Coordinates of C-alpha atoms in Angstrom, one line a residue:
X123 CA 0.0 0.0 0.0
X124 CA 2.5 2.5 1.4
X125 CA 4.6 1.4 -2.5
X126 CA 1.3 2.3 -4.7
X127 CA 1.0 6.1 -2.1
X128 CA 4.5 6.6 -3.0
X129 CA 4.4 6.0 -7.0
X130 CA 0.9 7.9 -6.9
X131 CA 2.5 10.7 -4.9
X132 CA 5.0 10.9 -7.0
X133 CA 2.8 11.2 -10.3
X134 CA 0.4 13.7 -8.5
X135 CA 3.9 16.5 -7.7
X136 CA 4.8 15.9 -11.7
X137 CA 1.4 17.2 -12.8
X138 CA 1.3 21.2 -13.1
X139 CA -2.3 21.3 -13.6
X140 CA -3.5 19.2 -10.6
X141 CA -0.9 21.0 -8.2
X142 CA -2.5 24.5 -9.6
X143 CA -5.9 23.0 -8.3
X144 CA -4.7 21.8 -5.1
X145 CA -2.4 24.5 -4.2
X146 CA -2.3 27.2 -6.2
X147 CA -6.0 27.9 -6.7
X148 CA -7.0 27.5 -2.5
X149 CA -4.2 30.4 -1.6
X150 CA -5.4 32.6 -4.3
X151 CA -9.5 31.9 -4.2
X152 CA -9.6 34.2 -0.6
X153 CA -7.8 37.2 -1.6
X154 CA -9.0 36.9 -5.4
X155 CA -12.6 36.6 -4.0
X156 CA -12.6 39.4 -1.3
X157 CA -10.9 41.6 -3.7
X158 CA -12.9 41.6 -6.3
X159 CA -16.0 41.8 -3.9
X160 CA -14.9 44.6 -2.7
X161 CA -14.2 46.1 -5.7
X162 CA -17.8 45.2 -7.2
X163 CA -19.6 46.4 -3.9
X164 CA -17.0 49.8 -4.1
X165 CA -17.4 51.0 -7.5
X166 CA -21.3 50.3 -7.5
X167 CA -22.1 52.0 -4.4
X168 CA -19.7 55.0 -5.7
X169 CA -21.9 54.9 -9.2
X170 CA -25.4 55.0 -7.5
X171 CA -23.8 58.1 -5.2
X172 CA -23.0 59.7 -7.9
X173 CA -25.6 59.3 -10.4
X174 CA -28.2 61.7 -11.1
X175 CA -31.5 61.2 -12.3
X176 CA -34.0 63.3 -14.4
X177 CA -37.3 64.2 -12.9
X178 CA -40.6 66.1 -13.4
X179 CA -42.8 67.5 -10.8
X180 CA -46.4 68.6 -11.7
X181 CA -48.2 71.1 -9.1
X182 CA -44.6 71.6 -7.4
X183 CA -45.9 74.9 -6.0
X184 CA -48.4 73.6 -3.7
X185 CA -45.2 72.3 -1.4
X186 CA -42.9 74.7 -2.5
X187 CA -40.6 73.8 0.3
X188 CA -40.6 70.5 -0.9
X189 CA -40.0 71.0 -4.3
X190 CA -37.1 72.9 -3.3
X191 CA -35.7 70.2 -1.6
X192 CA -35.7 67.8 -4.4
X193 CA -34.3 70.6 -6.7
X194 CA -31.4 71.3 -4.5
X195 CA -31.0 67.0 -4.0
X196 CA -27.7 65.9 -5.5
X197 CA -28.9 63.0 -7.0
X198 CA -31.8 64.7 -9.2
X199 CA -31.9 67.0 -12.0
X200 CA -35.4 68.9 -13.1
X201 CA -35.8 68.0 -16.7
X202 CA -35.4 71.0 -18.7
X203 CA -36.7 69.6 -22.3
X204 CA -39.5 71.1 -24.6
X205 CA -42.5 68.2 -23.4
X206 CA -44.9 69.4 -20.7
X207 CA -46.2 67.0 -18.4
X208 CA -50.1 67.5 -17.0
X209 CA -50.6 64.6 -15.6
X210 CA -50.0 61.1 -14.3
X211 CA -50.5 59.4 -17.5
X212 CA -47.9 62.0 -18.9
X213 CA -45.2 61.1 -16.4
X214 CA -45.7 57.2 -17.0
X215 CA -45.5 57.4 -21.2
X216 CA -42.1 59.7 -20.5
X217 CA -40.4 57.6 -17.9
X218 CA -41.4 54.2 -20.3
X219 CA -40.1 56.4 -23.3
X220 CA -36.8 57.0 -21.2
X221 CA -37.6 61.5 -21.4
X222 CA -37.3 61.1 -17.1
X223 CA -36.3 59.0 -14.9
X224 CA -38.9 59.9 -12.2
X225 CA -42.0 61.9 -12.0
X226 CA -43.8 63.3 -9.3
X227 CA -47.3 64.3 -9.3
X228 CA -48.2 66.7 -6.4
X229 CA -52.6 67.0 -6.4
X230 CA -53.4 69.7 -4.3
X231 CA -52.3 71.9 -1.4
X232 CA -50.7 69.5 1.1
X233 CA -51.2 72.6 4.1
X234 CA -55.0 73.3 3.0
X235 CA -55.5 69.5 2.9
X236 CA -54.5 69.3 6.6
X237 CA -56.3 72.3 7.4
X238 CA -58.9 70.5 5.7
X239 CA -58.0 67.5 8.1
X240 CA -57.9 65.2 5.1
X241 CA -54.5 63.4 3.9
X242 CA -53.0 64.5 0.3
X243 CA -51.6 61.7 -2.0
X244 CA -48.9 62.1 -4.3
X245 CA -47.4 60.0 -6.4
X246 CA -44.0 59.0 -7.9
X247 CA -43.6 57.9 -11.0
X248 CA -40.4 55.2 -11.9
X249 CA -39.4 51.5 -13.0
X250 CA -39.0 50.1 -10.1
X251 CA -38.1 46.8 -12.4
X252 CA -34.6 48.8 -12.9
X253 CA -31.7 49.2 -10.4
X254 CA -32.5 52.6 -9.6
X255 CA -35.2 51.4 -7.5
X256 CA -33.7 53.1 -4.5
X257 CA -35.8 57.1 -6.2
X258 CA -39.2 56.2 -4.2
X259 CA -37.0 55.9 -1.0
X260 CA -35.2 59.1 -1.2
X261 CA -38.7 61.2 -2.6
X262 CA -40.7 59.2 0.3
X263 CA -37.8 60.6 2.9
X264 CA -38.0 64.2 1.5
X265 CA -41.8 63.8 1.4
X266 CA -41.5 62.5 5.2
X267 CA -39.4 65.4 6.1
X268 CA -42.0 68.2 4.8
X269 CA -44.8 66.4 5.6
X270 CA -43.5 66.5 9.4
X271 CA -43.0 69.7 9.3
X272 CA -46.5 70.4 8.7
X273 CA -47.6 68.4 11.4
X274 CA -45.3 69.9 14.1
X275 CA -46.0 73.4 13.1
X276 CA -50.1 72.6 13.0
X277 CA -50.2 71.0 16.3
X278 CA -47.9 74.1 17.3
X279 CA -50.7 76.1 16.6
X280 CA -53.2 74.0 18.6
X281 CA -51.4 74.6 21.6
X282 CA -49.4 71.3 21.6
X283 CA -45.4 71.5 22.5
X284 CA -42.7 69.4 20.5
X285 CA -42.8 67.5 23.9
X286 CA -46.2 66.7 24.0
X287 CA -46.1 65.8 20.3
X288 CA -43.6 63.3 20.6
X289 CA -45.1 61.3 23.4
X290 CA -49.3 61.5 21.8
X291 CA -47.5 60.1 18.5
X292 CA -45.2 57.4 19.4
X293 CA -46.9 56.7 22.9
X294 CA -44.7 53.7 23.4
X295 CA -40.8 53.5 21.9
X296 CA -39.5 49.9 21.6
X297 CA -35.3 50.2 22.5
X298 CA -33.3 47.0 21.0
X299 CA -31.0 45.3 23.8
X300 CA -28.9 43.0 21.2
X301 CA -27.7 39.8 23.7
X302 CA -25.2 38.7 20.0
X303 CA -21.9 40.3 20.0
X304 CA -20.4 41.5 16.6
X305 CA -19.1 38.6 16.3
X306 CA -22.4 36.6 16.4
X307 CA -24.2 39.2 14.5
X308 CA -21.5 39.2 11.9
X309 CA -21.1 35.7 12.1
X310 CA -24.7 34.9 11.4
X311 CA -24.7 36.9 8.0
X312 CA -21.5 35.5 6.7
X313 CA -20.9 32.7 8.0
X314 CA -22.7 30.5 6.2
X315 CA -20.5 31.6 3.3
X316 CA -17.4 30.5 4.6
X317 CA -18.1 26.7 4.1
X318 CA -19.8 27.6 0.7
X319 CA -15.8 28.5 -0.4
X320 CA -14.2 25.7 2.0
X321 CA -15.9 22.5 0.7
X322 CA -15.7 22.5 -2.4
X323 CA -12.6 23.4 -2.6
X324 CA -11.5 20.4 -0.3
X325 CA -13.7 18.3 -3.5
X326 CA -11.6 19.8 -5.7
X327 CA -8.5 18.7 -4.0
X328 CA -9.6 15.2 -4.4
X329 CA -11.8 15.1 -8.0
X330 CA -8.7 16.4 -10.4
X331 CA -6.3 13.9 -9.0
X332 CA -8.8 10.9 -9.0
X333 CA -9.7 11.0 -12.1
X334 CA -6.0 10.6 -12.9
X335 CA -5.7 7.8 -10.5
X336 CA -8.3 6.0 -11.5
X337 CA -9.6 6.6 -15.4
X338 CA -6.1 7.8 -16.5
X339 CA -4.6 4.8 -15.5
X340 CA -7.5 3.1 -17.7
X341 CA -6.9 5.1 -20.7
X342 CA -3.0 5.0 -20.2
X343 CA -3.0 1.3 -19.8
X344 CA -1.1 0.7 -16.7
X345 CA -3.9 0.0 -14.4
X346 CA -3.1 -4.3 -16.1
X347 CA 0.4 -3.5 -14.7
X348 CA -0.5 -2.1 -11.6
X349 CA -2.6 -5.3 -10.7
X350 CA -0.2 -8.1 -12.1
X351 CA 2.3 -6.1 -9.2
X352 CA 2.1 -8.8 -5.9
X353 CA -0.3 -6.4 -4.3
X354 CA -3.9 -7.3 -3.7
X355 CA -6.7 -5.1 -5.0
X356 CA -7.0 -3.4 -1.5
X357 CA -3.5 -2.6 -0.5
X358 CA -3.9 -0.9 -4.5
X359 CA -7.1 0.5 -3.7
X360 CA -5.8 1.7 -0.3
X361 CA -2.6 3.4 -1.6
X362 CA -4.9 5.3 -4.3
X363 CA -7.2 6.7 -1.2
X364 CA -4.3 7.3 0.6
X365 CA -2.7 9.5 -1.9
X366 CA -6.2 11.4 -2.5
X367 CA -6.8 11.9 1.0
X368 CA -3.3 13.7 1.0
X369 CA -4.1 15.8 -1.9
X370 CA -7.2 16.7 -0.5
X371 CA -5.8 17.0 3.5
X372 CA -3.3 19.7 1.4
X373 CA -6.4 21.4 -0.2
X374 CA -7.9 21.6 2.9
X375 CA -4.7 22.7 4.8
X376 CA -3.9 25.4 2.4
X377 CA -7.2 26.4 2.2
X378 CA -7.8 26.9 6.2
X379 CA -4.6 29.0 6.3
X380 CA -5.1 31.3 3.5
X381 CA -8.6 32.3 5.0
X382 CA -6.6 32.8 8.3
X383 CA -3.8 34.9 6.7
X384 CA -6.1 36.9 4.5
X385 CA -8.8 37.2 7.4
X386 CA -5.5 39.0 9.4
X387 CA -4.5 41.3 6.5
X388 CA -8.3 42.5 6.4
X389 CA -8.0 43.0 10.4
X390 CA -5.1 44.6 9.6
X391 CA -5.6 47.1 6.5
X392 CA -9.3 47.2 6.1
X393 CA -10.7 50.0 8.0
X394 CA -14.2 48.7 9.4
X395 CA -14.4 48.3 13.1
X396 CA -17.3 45.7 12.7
X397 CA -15.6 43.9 10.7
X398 CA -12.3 44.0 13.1
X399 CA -14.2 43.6 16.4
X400 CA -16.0 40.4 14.9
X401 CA -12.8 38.7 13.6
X402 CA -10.4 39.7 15.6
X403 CA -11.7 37.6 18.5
X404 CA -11.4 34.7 15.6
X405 CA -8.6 32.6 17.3
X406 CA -6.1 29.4 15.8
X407 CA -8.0 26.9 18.2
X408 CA -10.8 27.9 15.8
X409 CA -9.3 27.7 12.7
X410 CA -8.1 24.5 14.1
X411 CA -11.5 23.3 14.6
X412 CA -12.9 24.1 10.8
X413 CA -9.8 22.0 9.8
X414 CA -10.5 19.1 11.8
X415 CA -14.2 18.9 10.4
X416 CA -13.0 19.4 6.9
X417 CA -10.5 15.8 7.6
X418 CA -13.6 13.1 7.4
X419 CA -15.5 15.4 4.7
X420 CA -12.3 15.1 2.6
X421 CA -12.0 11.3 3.5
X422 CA -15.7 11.4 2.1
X423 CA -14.7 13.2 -1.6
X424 CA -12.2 10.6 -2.0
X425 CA -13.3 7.9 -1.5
X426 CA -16.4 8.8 -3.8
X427 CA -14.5 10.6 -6.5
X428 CA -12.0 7.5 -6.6
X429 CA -15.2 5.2 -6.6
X430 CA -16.7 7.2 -9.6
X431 CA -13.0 7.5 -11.6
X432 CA -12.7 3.7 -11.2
X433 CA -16.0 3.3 -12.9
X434 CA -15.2 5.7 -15.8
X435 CA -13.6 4.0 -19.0
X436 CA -12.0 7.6 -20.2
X437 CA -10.3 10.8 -18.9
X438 CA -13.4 12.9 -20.2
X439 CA -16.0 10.4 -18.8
X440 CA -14.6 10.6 -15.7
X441 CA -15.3 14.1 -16.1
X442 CA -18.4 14.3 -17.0
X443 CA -19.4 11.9 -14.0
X444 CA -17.6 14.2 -11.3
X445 CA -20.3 17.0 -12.9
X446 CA -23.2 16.1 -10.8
X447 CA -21.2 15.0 -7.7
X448 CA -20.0 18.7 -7.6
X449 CA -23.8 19.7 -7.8
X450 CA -24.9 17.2 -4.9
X451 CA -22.3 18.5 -2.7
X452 CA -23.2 22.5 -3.2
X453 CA -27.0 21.3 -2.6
X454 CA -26.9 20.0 1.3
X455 CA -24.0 23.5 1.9
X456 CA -27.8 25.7 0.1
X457 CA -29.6 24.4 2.9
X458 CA -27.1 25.6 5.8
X459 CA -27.7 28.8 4.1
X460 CA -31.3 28.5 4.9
X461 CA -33.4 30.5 7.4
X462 CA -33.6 29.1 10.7
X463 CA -31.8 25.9 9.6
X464 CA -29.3 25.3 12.8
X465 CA -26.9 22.9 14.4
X466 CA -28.9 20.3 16.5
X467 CA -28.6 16.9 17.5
X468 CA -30.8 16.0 14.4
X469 CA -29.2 18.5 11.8
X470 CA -25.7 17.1 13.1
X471 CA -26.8 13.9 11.2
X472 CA -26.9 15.0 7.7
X473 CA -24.0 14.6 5.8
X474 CA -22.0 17.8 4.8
X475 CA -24.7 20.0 5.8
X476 CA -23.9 19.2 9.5
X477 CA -20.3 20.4 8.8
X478 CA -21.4 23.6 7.2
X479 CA -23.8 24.5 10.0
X480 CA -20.7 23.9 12.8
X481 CA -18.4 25.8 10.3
X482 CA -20.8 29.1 10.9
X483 CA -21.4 28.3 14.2
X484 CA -17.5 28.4 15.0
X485 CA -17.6 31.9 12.9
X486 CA -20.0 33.1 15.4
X487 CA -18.0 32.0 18.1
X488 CA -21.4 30.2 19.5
X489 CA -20.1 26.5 18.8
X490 CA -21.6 23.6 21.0
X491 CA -18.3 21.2 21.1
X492 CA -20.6 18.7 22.4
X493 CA -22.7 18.6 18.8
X494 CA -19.0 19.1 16.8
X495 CA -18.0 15.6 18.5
X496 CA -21.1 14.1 17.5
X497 CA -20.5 15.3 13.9
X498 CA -17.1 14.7 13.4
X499 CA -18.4 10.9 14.4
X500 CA -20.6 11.1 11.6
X501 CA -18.5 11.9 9.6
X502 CA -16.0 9.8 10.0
X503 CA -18.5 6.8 10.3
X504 CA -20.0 8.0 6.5
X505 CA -16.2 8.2 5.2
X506 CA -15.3 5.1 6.4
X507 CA -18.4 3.1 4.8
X508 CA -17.6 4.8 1.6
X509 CA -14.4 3.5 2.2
X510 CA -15.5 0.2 2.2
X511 CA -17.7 0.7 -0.5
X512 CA -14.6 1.8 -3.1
X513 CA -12.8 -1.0 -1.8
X514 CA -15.7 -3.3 -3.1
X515 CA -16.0 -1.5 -5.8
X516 CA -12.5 -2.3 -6.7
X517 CA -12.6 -6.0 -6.6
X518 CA -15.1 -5.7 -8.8
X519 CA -14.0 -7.3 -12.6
X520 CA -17.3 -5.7 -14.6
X521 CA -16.6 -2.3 -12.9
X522 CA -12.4 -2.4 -13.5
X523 CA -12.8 -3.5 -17.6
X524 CA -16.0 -2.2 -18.7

């Protein structure tokens, strides 16, 4: 066995391509990833700052102070074409047509309405289909702004001090006492993310070199020398698992310690409290932990991505089978991502998922060790039955010369 690691080992260092995948491509994913995130999330929210839209207002004198207020808004621009707008039906054809990007259509007098003590509509006009979906929100707070300034100075007039106003129109005020740390806050919105990245990567660190190991040898012809060698089918078997457990171990080594090393360059250059208050409190023994429930997932990958190349007659078939394992492992990794989906001695029972839940529960720092035992056991039990299974697969003569 410890022969067949040793000649597969070797093979695996020779080839560029599968040491891009297992080495290269886990220390550059983190940086690549959060660099081009933040890039992305950068340059959009600097474009939507910065972008100015076209407007119409119809009746804008009724609520002058209002209209005067969008005007003077740095993200709108009063159209100043030839077309006169009238009414709603007016805005709606120009904004479709592209004229504006947003219309507003004031009715009547917002101040004789409330003297009237009725409540005056107006309406905005956009696509909200498009990305500058955020106009309503920004017309609706300038609209809040005036119209509470009506209300303040009427019951002013009535009699009723800014005091009294206060208390007769929010009676009751609900104060948030947040129990989760940043950490845990944080935590719970990225979290989940984390093992989205880590797994399959540690799939990757397997699938590449199996196929190798198990249709190259089949298309290359040695796999008749390997098993005329005086080594039974498991001790071959064995060494192949071996070597993709190694490869994949590395994936998942590599991979661990670039997400700590970039994780302490973001502490270290990125300046966001949050984001330093939540991670910096991220510590090796945890780190440590994500690797150790990563070991039996990896034993998992290769012993079914070895079980799947065995079965393959060619290279590209191997391929094409490794397809729809790569979809079946992102599925139960979806489902961590779900709503009130979280560890428990039941959910600690399903294969891959349970590792992705204790993965963001470690990121939150809110990890029950008691539940990580019982899923590392899991794990290991699943690994070791697939194990067994590639084994039996192997001694298989319909399955090794199809």
């Amino acid at each position: 066995m410890f022969e067949v690691f040793k000649k597969e080992l070797k093979e695996l260092l020779r080839d560029r391509k599968t040491l891009i995948f297992v080495v290269a491509l886990p220390v550059a994913i983190f940086p690549l990833l959060f660099a081009v995130m933040a890039f992305i999330s950068s340059q959009a929210a600097l474009e939507a700052e910065q972008e100015v839209h076209t407007y119409a207002i119809i009746n804008g004198n009724y609520a002058q102070d209002f209209t005067d207020k969008v005007f003077y808004h740095k993200s709108f621009a009063l159209y100043k074409g030839d077309e006169t707008f009238n009414t709603v039906e007016d805005l709606t054809k120009a904004v479709k047509a592209g004229t504006i990007d947003m219309g507003i259509y004031l009715p009547s007098d917002a101040k004789q309405t409330l003297d009237d003590a009725k409540q005056s509509e107006w309406q905005v006009v956009y696509n909200d289909a498009k990305a500058i979906n955020f106009l309503f929100d920004r017309v609706k707070e300038l609209a809040k702004e005036y119209g509470d300034t009506l209300r303040t100075n009427k019951l002013l007039s009535f009699g009723v001090s800014e005091e009294q106003q206060a208390a007769i129109i929010e009676p009751i005020k609900v104060v948030k006492v947040d129990t989760a740390d940043k950490r845990e806050n944080l935590g719970e919105k990225i979290g989940g993310f984390i093992p989205y990245l880590l797994i399959p990567l540690v799939l990757m660190g397997a699938t590449y070199p199996a196929i190798d190991l198990g249709a190259g040898e089949k298309e290359r012809g040695t796999l008749e020398t390997l098993l005329l060698t005086p080594i039974t089918r498991t001790q071959l078997v064995l060494g192949k698992f071996v070597t993709l457990l190694a490869s994949s171990i590395a994936t998942t080594t590599i991979t661990v310690l670039s997400m700590g090393v970039w994780i302490s360059v973001a502490i270290a250059f990125v300046d966001l409290a949050v984001v330093k208050n939540a991670f910096s409190s991220l510590t090796v023994l945890d780190l440590g932990l994500i690797f150790v429930l990563l070991l039996p997932i990896a034993a998992i990958f290769s012993s079914l991505t070895l079980a799947i190349s065995i079965y393959a007659r060619t290279f590209k078939e191997a391929q094409n089978y490794m397809a729809p394992l790569s979809m079946g492992v992102i599925f139960p990794i979806m489902v961590a991502l779900m709503p009130n989906v979280e560890l428990t001695s039941k959910t600690a029972f399903i294969p891959v998922t349970n590792v992705a839940l204790a993965i963001k529960e470690i990121i939150k720092g809110t990890v029950d060790y008691t539940l990580v035992g019982l899923i590392f056991l899991a794990t290991v039990i699943v690994a070791g039955a697939l194990l067994a299974f590639c084994v039996k697969w192997f001694n298989k003569e319909d399955v090794l010369f199809r």
